[in-house]
Tab-separated table of C-alpha atoms in Angstrom:
chain	number	residue	atom	x	y	z
A	21	UNK	CA	-0.290	-0.139	-0.132
A	22	UNK	CA	1.238	2.991	-1.052
A	23	UNK	CA	1.490	6.519	1.222
A	24	UNK	CA	0.505	9.629	-0.361
A	25	UNK	CA	4.283	10.322	-1.463
A	26	UNK	CA	4.230	7.265	-2.318
A	27	UNK	CA	0.912	8.537	-5.366
A	28	UNK	CA	2.052	11.720	-5.631
A	29	UNK	CA	5.741	9.371	-6.620
A	30	UNK	CA	3.554	7.123	-8.858
A	31	UNK	CA	1.879	10.102	-11.010
A	32	UNK	CA	4.752	12.085	-11.166
A	33	UNK	CA	5.520	9.305	-13.829
A	34	UNK	CA	2.929	10.247	-16.481
A	35	UNK	CA	4.370	13.620	-16.862
A	36	UNK	CA	6.228	13.623	-20.126
A	37	UNK	CA	9.202	16.306	-21.075
A	38	UNK	CA	7.499	19.080	-22.631
A	39	UNK	CA	4.462	19.665	-20.241
A	40	UNK	CA	2.244	22.045	-18.812
A	41	UNK	CA	0.726	20.791	-15.423
A	42	UNK	CA	-1.636	21.836	-13.124
A	43	UNK	CA	-1.382	20.825	-10.154
A	44	UNK	CA	-3.993	21.244	-7.664
A	45	UNK	CA	-4.524	20.999	-3.914
A	46	UNK	CA	-3.269	17.955	-1.570
A	47	UNK	CA	-1.605	15.054	-3.304
A	48	UNK	CA	-1.518	16.478	-6.631
A	49	UNK	CA	1.205	19.737	-4.998
A	50	UNK	CA	3.286	16.429	-4.095
A	51	UNK	CA	3.586	15.458	-7.400
A	52	UNK	CA	6.428	18.126	-8.146
A	53	UNK	CA	8.250	16.318	-5.505
A	54	UNK	CA	9.199	13.671	-7.484
A	55	UNK	CA	9.685	14.377	-10.826
A	56	UNK	CA	12.407	13.341	-13.200
A	57	UNK	CA	14.772	15.891	-13.069
A	58	UNK	CA	15.988	15.909	-16.736
A	59	UNK	CA	12.949	16.975	-17.817
A	60	UNK	CA	11.677	20.046	-18.691
A	61	UNK	CA	7.423	20.639	-17.096
A	62	UNK	CA	6.259	23.971	-16.762
A	63	UNK	CA	3.365	24.098	-13.443
A	64	UNK	CA	0.719	27.120	-13.895
A	65	UNK	CA	-1.389	28.077	-11.051
A	66	UNK	CA	-5.155	28.777	-12.420
A	67	UNK	CA	-4.694	31.860	-10.232
A	68	UNK	CA	-2.686	33.495	-13.091
A	69	UNK	CA	0.958	32.237	-12.675
A	70	UNK	CA	2.763	29.650	-15.246
A	71	UNK	CA	6.433	28.459	-13.902
A	72	UNK	CA	6.097	28.322	-10.712
A	73	UNK	CA	8.767	27.436	-8.826
A	74	UNK	CA	9.057	26.330	-4.248
A	75	UNK	CA	8.406	27.992	-2.321
A	76	UNK	CA	10.254	31.151	-0.813
A	77	UNK	CA	13.240	31.340	1.966
A	78	UNK	CA	12.001	33.534	5.022
A	79	UNK	CA	11.779	36.648	4.788
A	80	UNK	CA	11.934	36.637	0.700
A	81	UNK	CA	8.385	36.074	0.117
A	82	UNK	CA	6.313	38.403	-1.337
A	83	UNK	CA	2.174	39.039	-0.365
A	84	UNK	CA	1.869	39.476	-4.688
A	85	UNK	CA	2.776	36.007	-5.624
A	86	UNK	CA	1.085	33.561	-3.920
A	87	UNK	CA	-1.073	29.968	-5.593
A	88	UNK	CA	-4.059	29.281	-6.505
A	89	UNK	CA	-4.163	27.666	-2.239
A	90	UNK	CA	-2.997	31.439	-1.559
A	91	UNK	CA	0.382	29.755	-0.985
A	92	UNK	CA	3.477	32.602	-1.557
A	93	UNK	CA	5.236	31.131	-3.872
A	94	UNK	CA	8.613	31.911	-6.685
A	95	UNK	CA	9.005	31.834	-9.816
A	96	UNK	CA	11.177	30.250	-11.618
A	97	UNK	CA	13.493	31.568	-15.840
A	98	UNK	CA	10.660	31.665	-18.092
A	99	UNK	CA	7.527	32.069	-16.327
A	100	UNK	CA	4.975	34.344	-16.683
A	101	UNK	CA	1.945	36.523	-14.612
A	102	UNK	CA	-1.562	36.497	-16.477
A	103	UNK	CA	-5.316	37.734	-15.170
A	104	UNK	CA	-7.419	34.927	-14.774
A	105	UNK	CA	-9.388	34.966	-18.115
A	106	UNK	CA	-6.405	33.965	-19.460
A	107	UNK	CA	-4.972	31.690	-17.000
A	108	UNK	CA	-8.635	29.841	-17.468
A	109	UNK	CA	-8.539	30.326	-21.173
A	110	UNK	CA	-5.529	27.997	-21.074
A	111	UNK	CA	-7.325	25.256	-19.373
A	112	UNK	CA	-10.977	25.648	-21.331
A	113	UNK	CA	-8.860	25.789	-24.667
A	114	UNK	CA	-7.140	22.758	-23.247
A	115	UNK	CA	-3.361	24.082	-23.540
A	116	UNK	CA	-2.219	23.001	-20.700
A	117	UNK	CA	-1.642	19.553	-21.090
A	118	UNK	CA	-2.001	17.092	-18.096
A	119	UNK	CA	-4.104	18.278	-14.650
A	120	UNK	CA	-3.810	16.363	-11.587
A	121	UNK	CA	-6.956	17.137	-8.899
A	122	UNK	CA	-8.041	15.209	-5.678
A	123	UNK	CA	-11.356	13.611	-5.616
A	124	UNK	CA	-14.530	11.844	-2.695
A	125	UNK	CA	-15.649	10.329	-5.197
A	126	UNK	CA	-15.424	8.911	-8.983
A	127	UNK	CA	-17.611	6.525	-11.115
A	128	UNK	CA	-16.852	4.619	-14.062
A	129	UNK	CA	-18.001	6.316	-16.559
A	130	UNK	CA	-14.871	9.045	-15.496
A	131	UNK	CA	-17.698	10.984	-13.498
A	132	UNK	CA	-15.937	13.807	-10.826
A	133	UNK	CA	-17.372	14.587	-6.840
A	134	UNK	CA	-14.591	16.680	-5.340
A	135	UNK	CA	-16.346	19.844	-4.317
A	136	UNK	CA	-19.830	19.591	-1.737
A	137	UNK	CA	-21.155	17.265	0.637
A	138	UNK	CA	-24.739	18.683	1.013
A	139	UNK	CA	-25.902	19.091	4.907
A	140	UNK	CA	-22.031	19.781	5.624
A	141	UNK	CA	-20.123	23.526	4.891
A	142	UNK	CA	-19.761	24.360	1.253
A	143	UNK	CA	-17.146	26.364	0.597
A	144	UNK	CA	-17.412	26.865	-3.375
A	145	UNK	CA	-15.639	24.952	-6.579
A	146	UNK	CA	-12.737	26.842	-6.982
A	147	UNK	CA	-11.669	26.491	-10.701
A	148	UNK	CA	-12.316	22.190	-10.214
A	149	UNK	CA	-15.495	22.934	-12.645
A	150	UNK	CA	-13.763	25.178	-15.521
A	151	UNK	CA	-10.104	22.109	-15.156
A	152	UNK	CA	-12.646	19.092	-14.976
A	153	UNK	CA	-14.368	19.619	-18.148
A	154	UNK	CA	-12.103	21.430	-20.604
A	155	UNK	CA	-8.531	18.748	-19.430
A	156	UNK	CA	-7.698	16.203	-22.382
A	157	UNK	CA	-6.342	14.713	-19.819
A	158	UNK	CA	-6.209	14.565	-16.013
A	159	UNK	CA	-5.727	12.680	-13.059
A	160	UNK	CA	-7.060	11.447	-10.497
A	161	UNK	CA	-4.793	11.425	-7.270
A	162	UNK	CA	-6.936	9.810	-4.458
A	163	UNK	CA	-7.089	6.943	-1.323
A	164	UNK	CA	-8.769	4.115	-2.927
A	165	UNK	CA	-11.280	4.468	-0.090
A	166	UNK	CA	-12.583	7.165	2.553
A	167	UNK	CA	-12.129	7.176	6.591
A	168	UNK	CA	-14.726	5.253	6.215
A	169	UNK	CA	-14.157	2.230	4.444
A	170	UNK	CA	-16.459	2.750	1.917
A	171	UNK	CA	-14.902	2.797	-2.171
A	172	UNK	CA	-14.875	5.920	-3.303
A	173	UNK	CA	-14.311	4.291	-7.405
A	174	UNK	CA	-17.947	4.102	-7.780
A	175	UNK	CA	-20.306	3.524	-9.998
A	176	UNK	CA	-22.199	6.382	-9.676
A	177	UNK	CA	-21.124	9.262	-7.663
A	178	UNK	CA	-23.437	10.219	-4.174
A	179	UNK	CA	-22.465	12.939	-3.800
A	180	UNK	CA	-23.110	16.562	-6.365
A	181	UNK	CA	-21.123	16.138	-9.058
A	182	UNK	CA	-18.203	17.736	-10.036
A	183	UNK	CA	-18.265	16.896	-14.264
A	184	UNK	CA	-19.159	14.855	-16.456
A	185	UNK	CA	-16.829	11.750	-18.558
A	186	UNK	CA	-14.048	13.994	-17.583
A	187	UNK	CA	-11.754	11.248	-15.493
A	188	UNK	CA	-9.030	8.289	-17.767
A	189	UNK	CA	-6.912	7.814	-14.987
A	190	UNK	CA	-6.595	7.033	-11.607
A	191	UNK	CA	-3.958	6.167	-8.548
A	192	UNK	CA	-4.727	5.778	-4.985
A	193	UNK	CA	-2.435	4.133	-3.254
A	194	UNK	CA	-4.013	0.559	-3.840
A	195	UNK	CA	-3.857	0.512	-7.917
A	196	UNK	CA	-3.123	2.171	-10.634
A	197	UNK	CA	-7.420	2.188	-13.292
A	198	UNK	CA	-8.114	3.436	-16.346
A	199	UNK	CA	-10.902	5.044	-17.064
A	200	UNK	CA	-12.384	3.117	-20.115
A	201	UNK	CA	-16.008	2.986	-22.285
A	202	UNK	CA	-16.580	-0.132	-20.206
A	203	UNK	CA	-15.366	1.096	-16.653
A	204	UNK	CA	-12.235	0.452	-14.434
A	205	UNK	CA	-9.021	-1.320	-15.759
A	206	UNK	CA	-7.076	-2.079	-13.332
A	207	UNK	CA	-3.018	-1.642	-14.756
A	208	UNK	CA	-1.226	-2.310	-11.865
A	209	UNK	CA	-0.962	-2.668	-8.536
A	210	UNK	CA	1.117	-1.235	-5.352
A	211	UNK	CA	3.996	-3.231	-3.688
A	212	UNK	CA	2.003	-5.716	-1.874
A	213	UNK	CA	-1.989	-5.261	-2.629
A	214	UNK	CA	-3.224	-8.025	-4.486
A	215	UNK	CA	-6.396	-8.363	-6.580
A	216	UNK	CA	-8.690	-9.333	-4.704
A	217	UNK	CA	-7.643	-5.934	-2.190
A	218	UNK	CA	-7.485	-4.140	-4.704
A	219	UNK	CA	-11.487	-5.942	-5.933
A	220	UNK	CA	-13.230	-5.835	-2.752
A	221	UNK	CA	-12.092	-2.304	-2.150
A	222	UNK	CA	-13.342	-1.561	-5.610
A	223	UNK	CA	-17.612	-1.018	-5.929
A	224	UNK	CA	-17.659	0.708	-9.097
A	225	UNK	CA	-17.081	-2.712	-11.887
A	226	UNK	CA	-13.293	-3.941	-12.044
A	227	UNK	CA	-12.292	-4.945	-15.364
A	228	UNK	CA	-9.060	-7.241	-15.324
A	229	UNK	CA	-7.775	-8.515	-18.203
A	230	UNK	CA	-3.924	-10.775	-18.001
A	231	UNK	CA	-1.900	-10.582	-15.210
A	232	UNK	CA	-1.750	-6.968	-13.351
A	233	UNK	CA	1.808	-6.224	-12.812
A	234	UNK	CA	2.921	-3.754	-10.272
A	235	UNK	CA	3.241	-0.457	-9.916
A	236	UNK	CA	7.133	0.406	-9.839
A	237	UNK	CA	7.945	3.748	-7.584
B	27	UNK	CA	-5.047	63.074	-22.324
B	28	UNK	CA	-8.324	62.707	-20.314
B	29	UNK	CA	-7.537	63.094	-17.163
B	30	UNK	CA	-9.199	60.377	-14.868
B	31	UNK	CA	-7.196	61.338	-11.495
B	32	UNK	CA	-9.531	61.949	-8.661
B	33	UNK	CA	-8.198	64.231	-5.209
B	34	UNK	CA	-9.375	61.697	-2.376
B	35	UNK	CA	-11.125	58.175	-1.334
B	36	UNK	CA	-14.737	60.286	-1.082
B	37	UNK	CA	-14.653	61.285	-4.386
B	38	UNK	CA	-13.350	58.147	-6.336
B	39	UNK	CA	-16.538	56.590	-4.447
B	40	UNK	CA	-19.321	58.843	-5.508
B	41	UNK	CA	-22.078	57.867	-6.572
B	42	UNK	CA	-22.469	54.279	-4.281
B	43	UNK	CA	-25.676	54.077	-2.759
B	44	UNK	CA	-27.349	50.844	-0.879
B	45	UNK	CA	-28.475	48.050	-3.408
B	46	UNK	CA	-25.646	48.487	-5.771
B	47	UNK	CA	-23.774	45.707	-7.415
B	48	UNK	CA	-20.176	45.277	-6.419
B	49	UNK	CA	-17.158	43.577	-8.612
B	50	UNK	CA	-14.182	43.577	-6.694
B	51	UNK	CA	-10.897	42.411	-7.356
B	52	UNK	CA	-8.767	40.452	-5.545
B	53	UNK	CA	-7.928	36.061	-5.606
B	54	UNK	CA	-8.078	35.238	-1.538
B	55	UNK	CA	-6.552	38.396	-0.172
B	56	UNK	CA	-3.794	38.983	-2.796
B	57	UNK	CA	-4.439	41.684	-5.098
B	58	UNK	CA	-7.640	43.439	-3.305
B	59	UNK	CA	-8.944	47.199	-3.553
B	60	UNK	CA	-7.865	48.165	0.181
B	61	UNK	CA	-8.658	51.619	0.700
B	62	UNK	CA	-11.853	51.589	-1.445
B	63	UNK	CA	-13.098	48.629	0.312
B	64	UNK	CA	-12.162	50.749	3.652
B	65	UNK	CA	-14.110	52.935	2.692
B	66	UNK	CA	-17.132	51.255	1.623
B	67	UNK	CA	-16.833	50.178	5.515
B	68	UNK	CA	-17.006	53.864	6.923
B	69	UNK	CA	-19.627	54.340	4.661
B	70	UNK	CA	-21.648	51.616	6.016
B	71	UNK	CA	-23.849	51.142	2.861
B	72	UNK	CA	-25.748	47.952	2.550
B	73	UNK	CA	-27.380	46.037	1.082
B	74	UNK	CA	-24.776	44.904	-1.991
B	75	UNK	CA	-24.118	42.224	-4.144
B	76	UNK	CA	-20.947	41.371	-3.997
B	77	UNK	CA	-18.843	40.009	-7.172
B	78	UNK	CA	-15.301	38.568	-5.708
B	79	UNK	CA	-13.694	35.454	-6.187
B	80	UNK	CA	-13.287	35.318	-2.610
B	81	UNK	CA	-15.110	36.668	-0.082
B	82	UNK	CA	-11.707	37.788	2.229
B	83	UNK	CA	-11.136	36.139	6.173
B	84	UNK	CA	-13.281	37.621	8.902
B	85	UNK	CA	-11.032	40.895	9.799
B	86	UNK	CA	-9.926	41.842	6.308
B	87	UNK	CA	-11.237	42.280	2.362
B	88	UNK	CA	-14.496	42.497	2.373
B	89	UNK	CA	-15.029	40.214	5.636
B	90	UNK	CA	-14.825	43.563	6.988
B	91	UNK	CA	-17.807	44.497	5.275
B	92	UNK	CA	-19.203	41.210	6.424
B	93	UNK	CA	-19.186	42.157	9.801
B	94	UNK	CA	-20.679	45.481	9.653
B	95	UNK	CA	-24.142	42.675	7.548
B	96	UNK	CA	-23.701	45.633	5.063
B	97	UNK	CA	-23.425	42.681	2.111
B	98	UNK	CA	-26.949	40.732	0.671
B	99	UNK	CA	-25.356	38.594	-1.379
B	100	UNK	CA	-22.392	36.970	-2.681
B	101	UNK	CA	-21.050	35.484	-5.589
B	102	UNK	CA	-17.802	33.977	-5.778
B	103	UNK	CA	-16.034	30.669	-6.756
B	104	UNK	CA	-14.857	29.583	-2.791
B	105	UNK	CA	-16.238	31.748	0.284
B	106	UNK	CA	-13.716	28.834	2.712
B	107	UNK	CA	-11.461	31.172	5.782
B	108	UNK	CA	-14.151	32.999	6.701
B	109	UNK	CA	-16.824	32.718	10.542
B	110	UNK	CA	-18.970	35.441	10.380
B	111	UNK	CA	-19.500	34.490	5.957
B	112	UNK	CA	-19.772	31.161	7.131
B	113	UNK	CA	-22.383	31.624	10.170
B	114	UNK	CA	-24.873	34.666	7.839
B	115	UNK	CA	-25.179	31.735	5.336
B	116	UNK	CA	-25.725	29.992	7.367
B	117	UNK	CA	-28.854	31.753	9.592
B	118	UNK	CA	-30.118	32.578	5.602
B	119	UNK	CA	-29.122	36.882	6.057
B	120	UNK	CA	-26.587	36.265	3.025
B	121	UNK	CA	-27.720	35.089	0.121
B	122	UNK	CA	-24.808	33.191	-2.471
B	123	UNK	CA	-24.342	31.661	-5.247
B	124	UNK	CA	-21.113	30.049	-5.934
B	125	UNK	CA	-19.802	29.670	-9.671
B	126	UNK	CA	-16.459	28.437	-11.283
B	127	UNK	CA	-13.917	30.829	-11.055
B	128	UNK	CA	-12.914	30.444	-14.656
B	129	UNK	CA	-17.152	31.454	-15.274
B	130	UNK	CA	-16.489	34.252	-12.502
B	131	UNK	CA	-14.052	35.770	-15.141
B	132	UNK	CA	-15.093	35.164	-18.618
B	133	UNK	CA	-18.734	37.081	-17.446
B	134	UNK	CA	-16.658	39.894	-16.158
B	135	UNK	CA	-14.838	39.795	-19.669
B	136	UNK	CA	-18.474	39.402	-21.371
B	137	UNK	CA	-19.192	42.563	-19.891
B	138	UNK	CA	-16.068	44.408	-20.552
B	139	UNK	CA	-16.266	43.288	-24.372
B	140	UNK	CA	-19.684	43.729	-24.746
B	141	UNK	CA	-21.180	39.903	-25.094
B	142	UNK	CA	-24.149	39.741	-23.862
B	143	UNK	CA	-23.169	35.857	-22.749
B	144	UNK	CA	-21.103	32.854	-23.194
B	145	UNK	CA	-20.729	29.377	-23.351
B	146	UNK	CA	-18.070	26.722	-21.889
B	147	UNK	CA	-17.985	23.661	-20.435
B	148	UNK	CA	-17.288	24.452	-16.967
B	149	UNK	CA	-20.205	22.576	-15.238
B	150	UNK	CA	-21.616	21.425	-17.379
B	151	UNK	CA	-23.293	18.463	-16.043
B	152	UNK	CA	-23.548	19.822	-12.501
B	153	UNK	CA	-26.317	21.929	-10.419
B	154	UNK	CA	-24.509	24.661	-11.595
B	155	UNK	CA	-26.432	23.983	-15.290
B	156	UNK	CA	-29.355	23.417	-13.800
B	157	UNK	CA	-32.069	26.128	-14.937
B	158	UNK	CA	-29.823	27.240	-17.655
B	159	UNK	CA	-29.590	27.049	-21.587
B	160	UNK	CA	-27.725	23.772	-23.134
B	161	UNK	CA	-26.119	23.781	-26.305
B	162	UNK	CA	-23.442	21.023	-28.434
B	163	UNK	CA	-20.830	22.330	-30.035
B	164	UNK	CA	-19.029	19.837	-32.274
B	165	UNK	CA	-20.069	16.824	-30.078
B	166	UNK	CA	-19.506	18.291	-27.001
B	167	UNK	CA	-22.029	20.195	-24.455
B	168	UNK	CA	-21.967	24.288	-22.657
B	169	UNK	CA	-23.604	25.897	-20.893
B	170	UNK	CA	-24.903	30.159	-21.665
B	171	UNK	CA	-23.619	32.270	-18.973
B	172	UNK	CA	-24.406	35.411	-19.237
B	173	UNK	CA	-22.408	38.679	-19.123
B	174	UNK	CA	-22.344	40.618	-15.536
B	175	UNK	CA	-24.316	43.320	-14.475
B	176	UNK	CA	-22.721	45.933	-12.079
B	177	UNK	CA	-22.606	49.052	-11.396
B	178	UNK	CA	-19.071	49.617	-9.281
B	179	UNK	CA	-16.157	47.630	-10.602
B	180	UNK	CA	-13.508	47.702	-8.007
B	181	UNK	CA	-9.539	47.433	-8.981
B	182	UNK	CA	-6.527	47.362	-8.010
B	183	UNK	CA	-4.023	48.023	-9.617
B	184	UNK	CA	0.321	47.981	-9.711
B	185	UNK	CA	1.345	51.882	-10.849
B	186	UNK	CA	-1.029	54.294	-12.743
B	187	UNK	CA	-0.725	56.699	-14.960
B	188	UNK	CA	-3.820	59.431	-14.304
B	189	UNK	CA	-5.097	58.867	-18.286
B	190	UNK	CA	-6.102	55.099	-16.503
B	191	UNK	CA	-3.563	53.113	-18.192
B	192	UNK	CA	-2.490	50.327	-15.535
B	193	UNK	CA	0.741	47.749	-14.941
B	194	UNK	CA	-0.585	45.128	-11.793
B	195	UNK	CA	2.597	43.731	-10.045
B	196	UNK	CA	2.065	39.775	-9.749
B	197	UNK	CA	-0.671	37.296	-9.192
B	198	UNK	CA	-2.137	40.367	-7.619
B	199	UNK	CA	-3.510	40.575	-11.105
B	200	UNK	CA	-6.412	37.892	-11.301
B	201	UNK	CA	-9.370	38.779	-11.813
B	202	UNK	CA	-9.080	42.919	-11.749
B	203	UNK	CA	-8.013	43.785	-16.112
B	204	UNK	CA	-11.321	41.239	-16.691
B	205	UNK	CA	-13.318	43.911	-14.301
B	206	UNK	CA	-11.694	46.787	-15.761
B	207	UNK	CA	-14.850	48.353	-17.814
B	208	UNK	CA	-17.289	45.629	-16.757
B	209	UNK	CA	-18.809	47.852	-14.762
B	210	UNK	CA	-20.949	51.324	-15.526
B	211	UNK	CA	-18.092	52.898	-13.362
B	212	UNK	CA	-14.649	51.574	-13.187
B	213	UNK	CA	-12.425	52.661	-9.970
B	214	UNK	CA	-8.688	52.064	-9.667
B	215	UNK	CA	-7.007	52.630	-6.290
B	216	UNK	CA	-2.532	51.565	-7.252
B	217	UNK	CA	0.006	52.049	-5.147
B	218	UNK	CA	2.142	53.789	-7.033
B	219	UNK	CA	0.286	57.004	-9.435
B	220	UNK	CA	3.522	58.070	-11.860
B	221	UNK	CA	3.000	61.094	-13.813
B	222	UNK	CA	1.877	60.902	-17.527
B	223	UNK	CA	4.296	59.403	-19.538
B	224	UNK	CA	6.467	57.534	-17.807
B	225	UNK	CA	4.520	53.736	-18.152
B	226	UNK	CA	6.374	52.570	-21.378
B	227	UNK	CA	3.067	51.881	-24.314
B	228	UNK	CA	4.651	49.308	-24.528
B	229	UNK	CA	3.883	47.798	-21.242
B	230	UNK	CA	0.364	48.650	-20.411
B	231	UNK	CA	-1.773	45.933	-19.342
B	232	UNK	CA	-4.979	48.073	-19.170
B	233	UNK	CA	-5.312	51.189	-21.226
B	234	UNK	CA	-7.235	54.131	-19.481
B	235	UNK	CA	-10.618	53.802	-21.386
B	236	UNK	CA	-11.831	51.023	-19.481
B	237	UNK	CA	-11.497	53.212	-16.449
B	238	UNK	CA	-13.030	56.199	-15.264
B	239	UNK	CA	-11.492	57.320	-11.519
B	240	UNK	CA	-8.265	56.120	-10.204
B	241	UNK	CA	-6.340	57.714	-7.412
B	242	UNK	CA	-3.303	56.156	-4.718
B	243	UNK	CA	-4.345	54.888	-2.322
B	244	UNK	CA	-3.204	55.855	1.436
B	245	UNK	CA	-1.905	52.898	2.574
B	246	UNK	CA	-1.628	48.616	1.830
B	247	UNK	CA	-0.998	46.511	4.401
B	248	UNK	CA	-1.010	43.845	1.788
B	249	UNK	CA	-1.461	40.838	4.393
B	250	UNK	CA	-0.290	37.104	3.623
B	251	UNK	CA	-2.945	34.439	4.205
B	252	UNK	CA	-0.961	31.721	3.826
B	253	UNK	CA	2.743	32.941	4.335
B	254	UNK	CA	4.784	29.675	3.153
B	255	UNK	CA	8.618	28.582	3.143
B	256	UNK	CA	11.462	26.843	2.845
B	257	UNK	CA	14.312	26.470	4.877
B	258	UNK	CA	18.090	27.654	3.793
B	259	UNK	CA	20.170	24.802	2.820
């Protein structure tokens, strides 16, 4: 079974040379720490920066340079700033190559729910609905089950949706799964996790073809 | 040169009254019009509809208007980090419309640019699209979203001149340029009002035509919401 860093490490293998990447809050943010150093990648933050760098050293923070999580950041050589409409133009116009975000639920049709739990304080969707409706390449980073031990990979989402039919790949602490027209296809299992354990933790239909290799993390 | 400079904050906010709709630039606490907000608190006008990506924190930004119960409705994409906001929302005192962040930006830009509405894929198939017109283009579904109608847009820029030309800094830019000219009156506050002719015309982010009033803010706190640093060495 992987921890959050393990999930991020596996997803980092999906980040290719020349990609512009948008990282969501939580596990996705950790992906930046594991991207190969011999490739060129630029991180976009939807509040208006491309070419995001690491957090600043203490005393060097700038209130005018933050990421979508409102954290102080730095920029790398070649970075640019832009307005919100331009930023979402990059996203909607599919200029961003890869979007990695968290989820509360994903369905076997690729629907995603990650913004609202009825009865609880609703904080809003921020840029999540724009991102999932537009990106061609969306990877969800999440734990396979919720705190109550219930599957987060469902036949149908029970929570209000963020987007429909948009998730392409899911990397959890247990498995790598591709969302196909036929449903969830199991591609890889986490080190030490059996196919049977993945089946029992997955509520949606799981397609298993041939031998399932262990992840290389 | 058409002069947009006003002498003080009272002149800058002349004409604001109860029950108006205002746009506020800013993302989190970055790039918010601190001086205009302070004056609105002082004027204590009520029943406001606020279009702003966020709602500030309890004791800063739009949170200051919420504290005095000046806001009737918020149109935002993300409203966490504010206890008073949550209390008013749950008690029904405050009406909240949550919309996708990119849709918010584009509804501002549509208002700025003379489009009555735009089609966006964001929110299709979700509760955000309920009751809205949808349409298929090239096999993909889109939702019709209308341009905002607002009385005033309150903008924060880094540098500007009396002609109303603006330059923004860093991610404090965010929604500010998209809201310029998107309301009946655009009021801009800048950290530094420079003499006309000193800004390079090639480097202007927003031309003065989108601006009606400009002034230099008295002070800026520029509070950091999530100070995050790394260790040296």
